[in-house]
CSV table of C-alpha atoms in Angstrom, one decimal:
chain,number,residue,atom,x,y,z
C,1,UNK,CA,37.1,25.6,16.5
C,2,UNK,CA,38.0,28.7,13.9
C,3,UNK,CA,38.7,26.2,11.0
C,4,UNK,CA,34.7,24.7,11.5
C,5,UNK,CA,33.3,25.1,8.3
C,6,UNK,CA,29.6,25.8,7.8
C,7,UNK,CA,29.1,22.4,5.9
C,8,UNK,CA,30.3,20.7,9.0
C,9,UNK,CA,28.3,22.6,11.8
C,10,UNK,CA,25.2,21.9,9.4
C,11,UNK,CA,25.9,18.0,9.4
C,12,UNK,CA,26.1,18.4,12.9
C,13,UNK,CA,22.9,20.1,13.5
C,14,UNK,CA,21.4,17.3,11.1
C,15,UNK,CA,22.6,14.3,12.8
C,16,UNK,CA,22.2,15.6,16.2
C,17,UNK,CA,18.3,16.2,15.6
C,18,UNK,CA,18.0,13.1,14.1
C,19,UNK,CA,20.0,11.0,16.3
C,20,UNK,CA,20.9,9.3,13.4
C,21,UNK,CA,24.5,9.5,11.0
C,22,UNK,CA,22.2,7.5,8.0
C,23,UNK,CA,19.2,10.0,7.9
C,24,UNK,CA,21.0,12.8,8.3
C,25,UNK,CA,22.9,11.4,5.4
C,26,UNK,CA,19.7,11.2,3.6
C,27,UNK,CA,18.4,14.9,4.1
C,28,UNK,CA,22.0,16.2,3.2
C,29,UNK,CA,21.9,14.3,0.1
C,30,UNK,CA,25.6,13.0,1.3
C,31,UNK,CA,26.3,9.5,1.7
C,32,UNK,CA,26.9,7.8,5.4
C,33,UNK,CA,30.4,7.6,4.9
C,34,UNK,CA,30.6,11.1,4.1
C,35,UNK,CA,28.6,12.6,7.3
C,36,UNK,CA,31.0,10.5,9.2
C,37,UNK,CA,33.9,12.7,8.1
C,38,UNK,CA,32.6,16.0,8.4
C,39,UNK,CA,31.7,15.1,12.0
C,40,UNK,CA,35.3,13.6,12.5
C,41,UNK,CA,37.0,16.6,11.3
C,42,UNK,CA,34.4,18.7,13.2
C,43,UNK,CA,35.5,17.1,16.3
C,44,UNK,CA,39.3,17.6,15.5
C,45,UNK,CA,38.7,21.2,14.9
C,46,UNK,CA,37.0,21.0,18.9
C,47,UNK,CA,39.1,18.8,20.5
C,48,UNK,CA,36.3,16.7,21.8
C,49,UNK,CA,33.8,13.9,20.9
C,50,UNK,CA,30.2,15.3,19.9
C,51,UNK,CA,28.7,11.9,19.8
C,52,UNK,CA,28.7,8.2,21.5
C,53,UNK,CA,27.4,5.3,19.9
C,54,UNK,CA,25.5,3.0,22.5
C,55,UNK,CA,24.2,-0.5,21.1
C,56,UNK,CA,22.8,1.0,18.1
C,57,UNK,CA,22.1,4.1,19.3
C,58,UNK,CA,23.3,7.3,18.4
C,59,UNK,CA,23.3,10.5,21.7
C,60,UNK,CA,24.5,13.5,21.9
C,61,UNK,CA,27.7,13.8,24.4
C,62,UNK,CA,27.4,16.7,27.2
C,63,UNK,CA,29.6,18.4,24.5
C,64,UNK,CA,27.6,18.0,21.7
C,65,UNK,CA,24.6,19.4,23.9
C,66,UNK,CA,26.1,22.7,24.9
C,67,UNK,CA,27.7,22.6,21.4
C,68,UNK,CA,23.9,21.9,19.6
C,69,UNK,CA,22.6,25.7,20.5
C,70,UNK,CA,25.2,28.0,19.2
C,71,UNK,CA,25.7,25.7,16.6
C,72,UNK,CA,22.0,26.9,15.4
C,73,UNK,CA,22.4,30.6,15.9
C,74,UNK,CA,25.3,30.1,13.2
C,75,UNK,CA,23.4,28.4,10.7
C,76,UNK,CA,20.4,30.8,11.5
C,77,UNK,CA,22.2,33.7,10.8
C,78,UNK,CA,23.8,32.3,7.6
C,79,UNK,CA,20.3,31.8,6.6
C,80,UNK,CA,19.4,35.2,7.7
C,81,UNK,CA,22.5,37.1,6.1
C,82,UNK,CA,21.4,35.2,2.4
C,83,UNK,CA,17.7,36.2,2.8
C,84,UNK,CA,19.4,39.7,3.0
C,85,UNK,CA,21.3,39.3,0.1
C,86,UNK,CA,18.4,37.7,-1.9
C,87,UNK,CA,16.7,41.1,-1.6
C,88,UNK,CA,19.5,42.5,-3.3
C,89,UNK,CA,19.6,39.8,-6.2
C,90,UNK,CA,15.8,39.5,-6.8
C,91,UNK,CA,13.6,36.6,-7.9
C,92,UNK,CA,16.3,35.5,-10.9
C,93,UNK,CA,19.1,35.5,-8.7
C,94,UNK,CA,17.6,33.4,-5.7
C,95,UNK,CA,16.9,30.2,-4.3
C,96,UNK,CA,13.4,28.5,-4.1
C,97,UNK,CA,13.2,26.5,-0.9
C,98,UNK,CA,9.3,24.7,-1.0
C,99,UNK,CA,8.7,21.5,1.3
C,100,UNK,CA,5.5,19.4,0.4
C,101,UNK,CA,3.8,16.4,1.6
C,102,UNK,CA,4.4,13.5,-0.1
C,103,UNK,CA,0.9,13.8,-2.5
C,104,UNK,CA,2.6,16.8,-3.8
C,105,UNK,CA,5.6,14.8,-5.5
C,106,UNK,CA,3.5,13.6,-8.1
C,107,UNK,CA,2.7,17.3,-9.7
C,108,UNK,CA,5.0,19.5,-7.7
C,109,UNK,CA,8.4,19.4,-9.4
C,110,UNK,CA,6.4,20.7,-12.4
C,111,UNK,CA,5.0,23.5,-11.3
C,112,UNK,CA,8.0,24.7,-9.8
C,113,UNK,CA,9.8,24.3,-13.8
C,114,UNK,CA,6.7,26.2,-15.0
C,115,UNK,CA,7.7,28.7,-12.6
C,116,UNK,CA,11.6,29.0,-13.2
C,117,UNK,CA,11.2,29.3,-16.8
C,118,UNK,CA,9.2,32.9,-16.0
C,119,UNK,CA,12.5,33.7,-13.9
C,120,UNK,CA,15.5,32.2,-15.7
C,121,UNK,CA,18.1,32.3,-12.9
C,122,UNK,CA,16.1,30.8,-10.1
C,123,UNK,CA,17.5,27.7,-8.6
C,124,UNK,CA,15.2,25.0,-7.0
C,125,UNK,CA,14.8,23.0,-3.8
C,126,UNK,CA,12.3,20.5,-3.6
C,127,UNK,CA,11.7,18.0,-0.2
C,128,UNK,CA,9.0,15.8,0.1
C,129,UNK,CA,8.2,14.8,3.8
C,130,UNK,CA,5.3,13.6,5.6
C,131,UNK,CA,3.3,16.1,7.8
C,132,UNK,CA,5.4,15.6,11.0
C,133,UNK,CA,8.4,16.1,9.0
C,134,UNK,CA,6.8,19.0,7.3
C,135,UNK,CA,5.8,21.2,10.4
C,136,UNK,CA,9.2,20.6,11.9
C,137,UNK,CA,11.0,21.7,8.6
C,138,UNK,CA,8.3,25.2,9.0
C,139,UNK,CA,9.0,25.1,12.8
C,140,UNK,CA,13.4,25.0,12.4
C,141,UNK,CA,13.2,27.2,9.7
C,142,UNK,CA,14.7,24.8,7.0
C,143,UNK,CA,12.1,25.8,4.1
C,144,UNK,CA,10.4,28.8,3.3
C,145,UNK,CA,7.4,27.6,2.3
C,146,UNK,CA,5.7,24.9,2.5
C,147,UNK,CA,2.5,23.0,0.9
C,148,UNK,CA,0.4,20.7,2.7
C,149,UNK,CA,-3.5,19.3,3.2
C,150,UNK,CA,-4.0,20.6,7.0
C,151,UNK,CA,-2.1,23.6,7.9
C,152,UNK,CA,-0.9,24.6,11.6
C,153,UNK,CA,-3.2,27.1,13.2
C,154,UNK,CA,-0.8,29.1,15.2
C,155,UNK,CA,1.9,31.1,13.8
C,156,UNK,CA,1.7,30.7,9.5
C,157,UNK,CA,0.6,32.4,7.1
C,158,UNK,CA,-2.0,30.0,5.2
C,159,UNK,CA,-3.7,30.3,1.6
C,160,UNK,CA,-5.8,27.7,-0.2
C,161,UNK,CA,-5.0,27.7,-4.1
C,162,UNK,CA,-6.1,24.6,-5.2
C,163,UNK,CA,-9.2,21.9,-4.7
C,164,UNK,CA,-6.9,18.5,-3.4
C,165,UNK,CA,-10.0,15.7,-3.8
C,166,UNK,CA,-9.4,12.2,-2.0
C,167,UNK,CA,-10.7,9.0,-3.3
C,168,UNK,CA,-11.8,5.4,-2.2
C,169,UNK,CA,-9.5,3.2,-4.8
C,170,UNK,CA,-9.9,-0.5,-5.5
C,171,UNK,CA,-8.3,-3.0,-7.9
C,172,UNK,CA,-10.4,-4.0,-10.8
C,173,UNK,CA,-11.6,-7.5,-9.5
C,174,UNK,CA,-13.2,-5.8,-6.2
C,175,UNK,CA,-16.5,-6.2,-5.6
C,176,UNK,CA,-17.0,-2.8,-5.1
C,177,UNK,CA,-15.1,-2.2,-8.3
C,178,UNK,CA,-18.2,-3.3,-10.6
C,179,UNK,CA,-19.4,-1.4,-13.4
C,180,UNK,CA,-22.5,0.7,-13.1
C,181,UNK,CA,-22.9,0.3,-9.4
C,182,UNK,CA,-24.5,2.8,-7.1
C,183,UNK,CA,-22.4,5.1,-4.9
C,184,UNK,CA,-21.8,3.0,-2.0
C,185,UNK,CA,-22.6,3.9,1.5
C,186,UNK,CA,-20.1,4.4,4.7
C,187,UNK,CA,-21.5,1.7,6.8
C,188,UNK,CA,-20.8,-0.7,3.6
C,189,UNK,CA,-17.2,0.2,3.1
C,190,UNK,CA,-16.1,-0.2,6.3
C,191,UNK,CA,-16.8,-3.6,5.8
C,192,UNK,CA,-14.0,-3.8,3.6
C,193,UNK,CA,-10.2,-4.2,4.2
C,194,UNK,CA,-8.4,-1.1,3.8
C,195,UNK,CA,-5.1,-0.3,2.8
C,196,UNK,CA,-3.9,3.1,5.0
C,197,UNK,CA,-1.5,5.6,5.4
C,198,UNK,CA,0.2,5.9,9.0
C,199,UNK,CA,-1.5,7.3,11.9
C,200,UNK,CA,-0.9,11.4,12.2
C,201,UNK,CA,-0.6,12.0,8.3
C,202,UNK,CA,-2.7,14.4,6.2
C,203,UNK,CA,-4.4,11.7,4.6
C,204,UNK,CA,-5.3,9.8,7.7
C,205,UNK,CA,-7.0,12.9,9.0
C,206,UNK,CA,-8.2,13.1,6.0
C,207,UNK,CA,-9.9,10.3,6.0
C,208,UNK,CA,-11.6,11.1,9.9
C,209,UNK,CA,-13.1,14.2,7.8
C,210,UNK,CA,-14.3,11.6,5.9
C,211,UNK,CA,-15.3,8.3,7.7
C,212,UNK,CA,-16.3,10.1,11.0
C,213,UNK,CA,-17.6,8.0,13.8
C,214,UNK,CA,-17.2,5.4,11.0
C,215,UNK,CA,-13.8,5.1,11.4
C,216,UNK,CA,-13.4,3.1,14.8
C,217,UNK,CA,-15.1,0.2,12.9
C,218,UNK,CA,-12.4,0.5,9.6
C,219,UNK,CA,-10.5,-2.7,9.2
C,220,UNK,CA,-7.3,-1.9,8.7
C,221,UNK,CA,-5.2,-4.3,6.9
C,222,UNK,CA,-2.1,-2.7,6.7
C,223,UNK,CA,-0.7,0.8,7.2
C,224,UNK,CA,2.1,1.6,5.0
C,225,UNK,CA,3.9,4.9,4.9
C,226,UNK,CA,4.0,5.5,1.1
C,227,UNK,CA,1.7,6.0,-0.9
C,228,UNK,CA,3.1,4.0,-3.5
C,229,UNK,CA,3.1,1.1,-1.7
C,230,UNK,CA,-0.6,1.1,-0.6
C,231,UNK,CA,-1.6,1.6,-4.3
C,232,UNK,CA,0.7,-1.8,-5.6
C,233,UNK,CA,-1.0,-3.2,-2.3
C,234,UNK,CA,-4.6,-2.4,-3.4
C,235,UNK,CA,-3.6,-3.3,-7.0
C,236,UNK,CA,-2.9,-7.1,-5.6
C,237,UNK,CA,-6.4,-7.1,-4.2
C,238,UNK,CA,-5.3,-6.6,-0.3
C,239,UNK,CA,-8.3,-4.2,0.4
C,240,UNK,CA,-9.4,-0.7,-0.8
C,241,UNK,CA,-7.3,3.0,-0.9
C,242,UNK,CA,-8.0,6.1,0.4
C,243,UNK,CA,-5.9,8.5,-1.5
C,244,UNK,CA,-5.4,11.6,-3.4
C,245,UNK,CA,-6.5,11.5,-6.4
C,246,UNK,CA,-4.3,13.4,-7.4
C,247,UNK,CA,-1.9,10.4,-7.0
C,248,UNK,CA,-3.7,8.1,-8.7
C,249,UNK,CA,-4.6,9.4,-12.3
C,250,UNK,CA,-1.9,7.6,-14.4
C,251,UNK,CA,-2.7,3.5,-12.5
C,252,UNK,CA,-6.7,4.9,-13.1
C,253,UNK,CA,-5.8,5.5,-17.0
C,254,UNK,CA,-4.0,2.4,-16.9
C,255,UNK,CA,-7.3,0.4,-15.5
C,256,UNK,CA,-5.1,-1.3,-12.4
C,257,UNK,CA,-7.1,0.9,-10.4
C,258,UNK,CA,-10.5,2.0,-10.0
C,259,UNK,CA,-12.0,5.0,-8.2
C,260,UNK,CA,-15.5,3.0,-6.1
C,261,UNK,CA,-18.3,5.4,-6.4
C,262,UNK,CA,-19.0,5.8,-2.7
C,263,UNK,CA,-21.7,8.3,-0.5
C,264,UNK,CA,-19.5,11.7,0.3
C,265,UNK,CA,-16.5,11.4,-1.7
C,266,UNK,CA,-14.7,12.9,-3.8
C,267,UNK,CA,-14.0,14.0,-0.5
C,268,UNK,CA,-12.9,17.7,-1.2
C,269,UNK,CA,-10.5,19.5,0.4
C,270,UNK,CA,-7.9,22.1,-0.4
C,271,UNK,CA,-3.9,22.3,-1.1
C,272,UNK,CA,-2.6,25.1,1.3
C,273,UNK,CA,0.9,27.3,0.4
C,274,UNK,CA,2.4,27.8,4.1
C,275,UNK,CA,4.7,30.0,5.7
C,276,UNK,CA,5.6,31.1,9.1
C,277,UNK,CA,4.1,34.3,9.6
C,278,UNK,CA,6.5,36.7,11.1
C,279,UNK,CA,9.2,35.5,8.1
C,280,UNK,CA,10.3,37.8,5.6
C,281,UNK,CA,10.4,35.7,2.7
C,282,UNK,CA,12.4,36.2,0.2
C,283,UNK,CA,11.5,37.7,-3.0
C,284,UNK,CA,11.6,34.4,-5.4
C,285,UNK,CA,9.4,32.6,-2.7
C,286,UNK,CA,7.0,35.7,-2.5
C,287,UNK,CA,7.0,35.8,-5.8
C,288,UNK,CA,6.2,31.5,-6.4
C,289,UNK,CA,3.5,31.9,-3.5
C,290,UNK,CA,1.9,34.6,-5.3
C,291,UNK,CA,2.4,32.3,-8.6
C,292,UNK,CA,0.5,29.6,-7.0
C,293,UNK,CA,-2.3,31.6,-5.7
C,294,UNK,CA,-2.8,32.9,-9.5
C,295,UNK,CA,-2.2,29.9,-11.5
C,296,UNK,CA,-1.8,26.9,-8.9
C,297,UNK,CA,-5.3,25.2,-9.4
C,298,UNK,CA,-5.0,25.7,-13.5
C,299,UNK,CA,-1.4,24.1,-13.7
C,300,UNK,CA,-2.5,21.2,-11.6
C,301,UNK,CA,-5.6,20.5,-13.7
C,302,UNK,CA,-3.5,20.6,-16.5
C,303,UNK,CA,-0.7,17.9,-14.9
C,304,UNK,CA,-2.7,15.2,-13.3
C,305,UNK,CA,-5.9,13.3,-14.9
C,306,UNK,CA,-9.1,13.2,-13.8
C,307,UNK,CA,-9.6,10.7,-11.2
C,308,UNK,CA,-13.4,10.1,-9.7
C,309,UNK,CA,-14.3,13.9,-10.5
């Protein structure tokens, strides 16, 4: 196993925790085909099979179990060694690893531009993952920072920088869309079809902060996982949106969507920064942490439009 390579022992580690060769692919930003190899040539370098395809199903071999752990402490203290070494180089020399839900996609590349162009040098890393995805990127170490709605409450490090207001959206035609009318109350909307987000993301919590004991009555008419999708679903009338509306200001400008005035809402809540508290972060993610706490909320009211206040 001395001619293993890093980039192979880190496809490993990525299929092996998702079980899967085509999302593994996906996070490596390699194609299927690709992963295949490295885990072939991986398994030449070992002399043994790391993985057994059952059905459609990808598990681990006994191998590829007692394999997995030591495979981790490598990667870890790769990771480890080049946080070193970034102490050395400074912010311009180093690499900015951020993970964000998926609400921060619409605003958050830009920030992080604004940001490099103060540190010329800086190289950039940006995922986008819902918040299961998110806490087990803080949790394995694969980010070292990371911005999200609802924050864990054991073991990070979490600031507030900016307000993050969600809205009830509707397509033009909706009844509750009319011009002029009065903020309508909770017991009124959940009359309504709604268009959700899964079960166990930020905005569905969000939205029991919002709805309360309201909630159990919602009609649900379909839960979709992207937030694009549930917009071009309320845009063809399928029911109302609960979103960010900081997701929303471009179809809002546009007039194919329109924020209902409604009892409670905005609902106002706060973007967090994130990290794990007993990490030593690096000194271009200190420094873009601290740049967020200074000029986060300004940069984002500059970036998105006004949606429902």
């Amino acid at each position: 196993m001395r001619n293993a390579t890093l980039r192979q022992l880190k496809t490993f580690e990525a299929v092996a925790r998702h079980l899967s060769f085509s999302r593994a692919a996906e996070e490596l930003h390699l194609t299927q085909p690709a992963v295949s190899t490295q885990i072939r040539t991986l398994e030449g370098h070992v002399g043994v099979t790391l993985f057994e395809q059952l059905g459609k199903k990808t598990y681990l071999t006994q191998a590829g179990t007692e394999l997995l752990p030591f495979c981790r402490s490598i990667i870890l203290q790769f990771e480890e060694a080049e946080t070193a070494m970034a102490q050395h180089r400074g912010i311009s020399g180093g690499r900015l690893d951020v993970a964000v839900i998926s609400a921060g996609d619409y605003f958050f590349p830009q920030l992080m531009v604004a940001f490099a162009r103060r540190h010329p040098g800086v190289q950039l890393n940006l995922t986008v993952h819902n918040r299961e995805e998110l806490l087990g990127q803080l949790a394995a170490n694969r980010t070292d920072l990371a911005v999200m709605v609802r924050p864990p409450s054991n073991d990070t490090q979490n600031d507030a920088f900016a307000p993050h207001p969600y809205v009830i959206v509707a397509a033009p035609q909706h009844p509750l869309a009319a011009p002029g009318r009065e903020p309508v109350d909770l017991h009124e909307l959940v009359r309504h079809p709604f268009v959700v987000r899964e079960r166990g993301s930020d905005t569905w919590h969000s939205m029991e902060d919002a709805f309360g004991p309201h909630l159990a009555g919602l009609q649900v008419a379909m839960e979709i996982k992207s937030t694009e999708t549930i917009k071009q679903a309320v845009i063809a009338g399928i029911g109302l949106g609960f979103l960010s509306a900081h997701t929303i200001g471009r179809e809002v400008a546009a007039g194919s969507l329109v924020v209902v005035p409604a009892e409670r809402f905005p609902l106002m809540l706060n973007w967090y920064v994130v990290h794990r508290r007993e990490k030593r972060l690096p000194p271009v993610a200190s420094a873009f942490r601290q740049f967020l706490l200074d000029d986060g909320a300004e940069w984002i009211g500059r970036l998105i439009p006004t949606a429902g206040g």
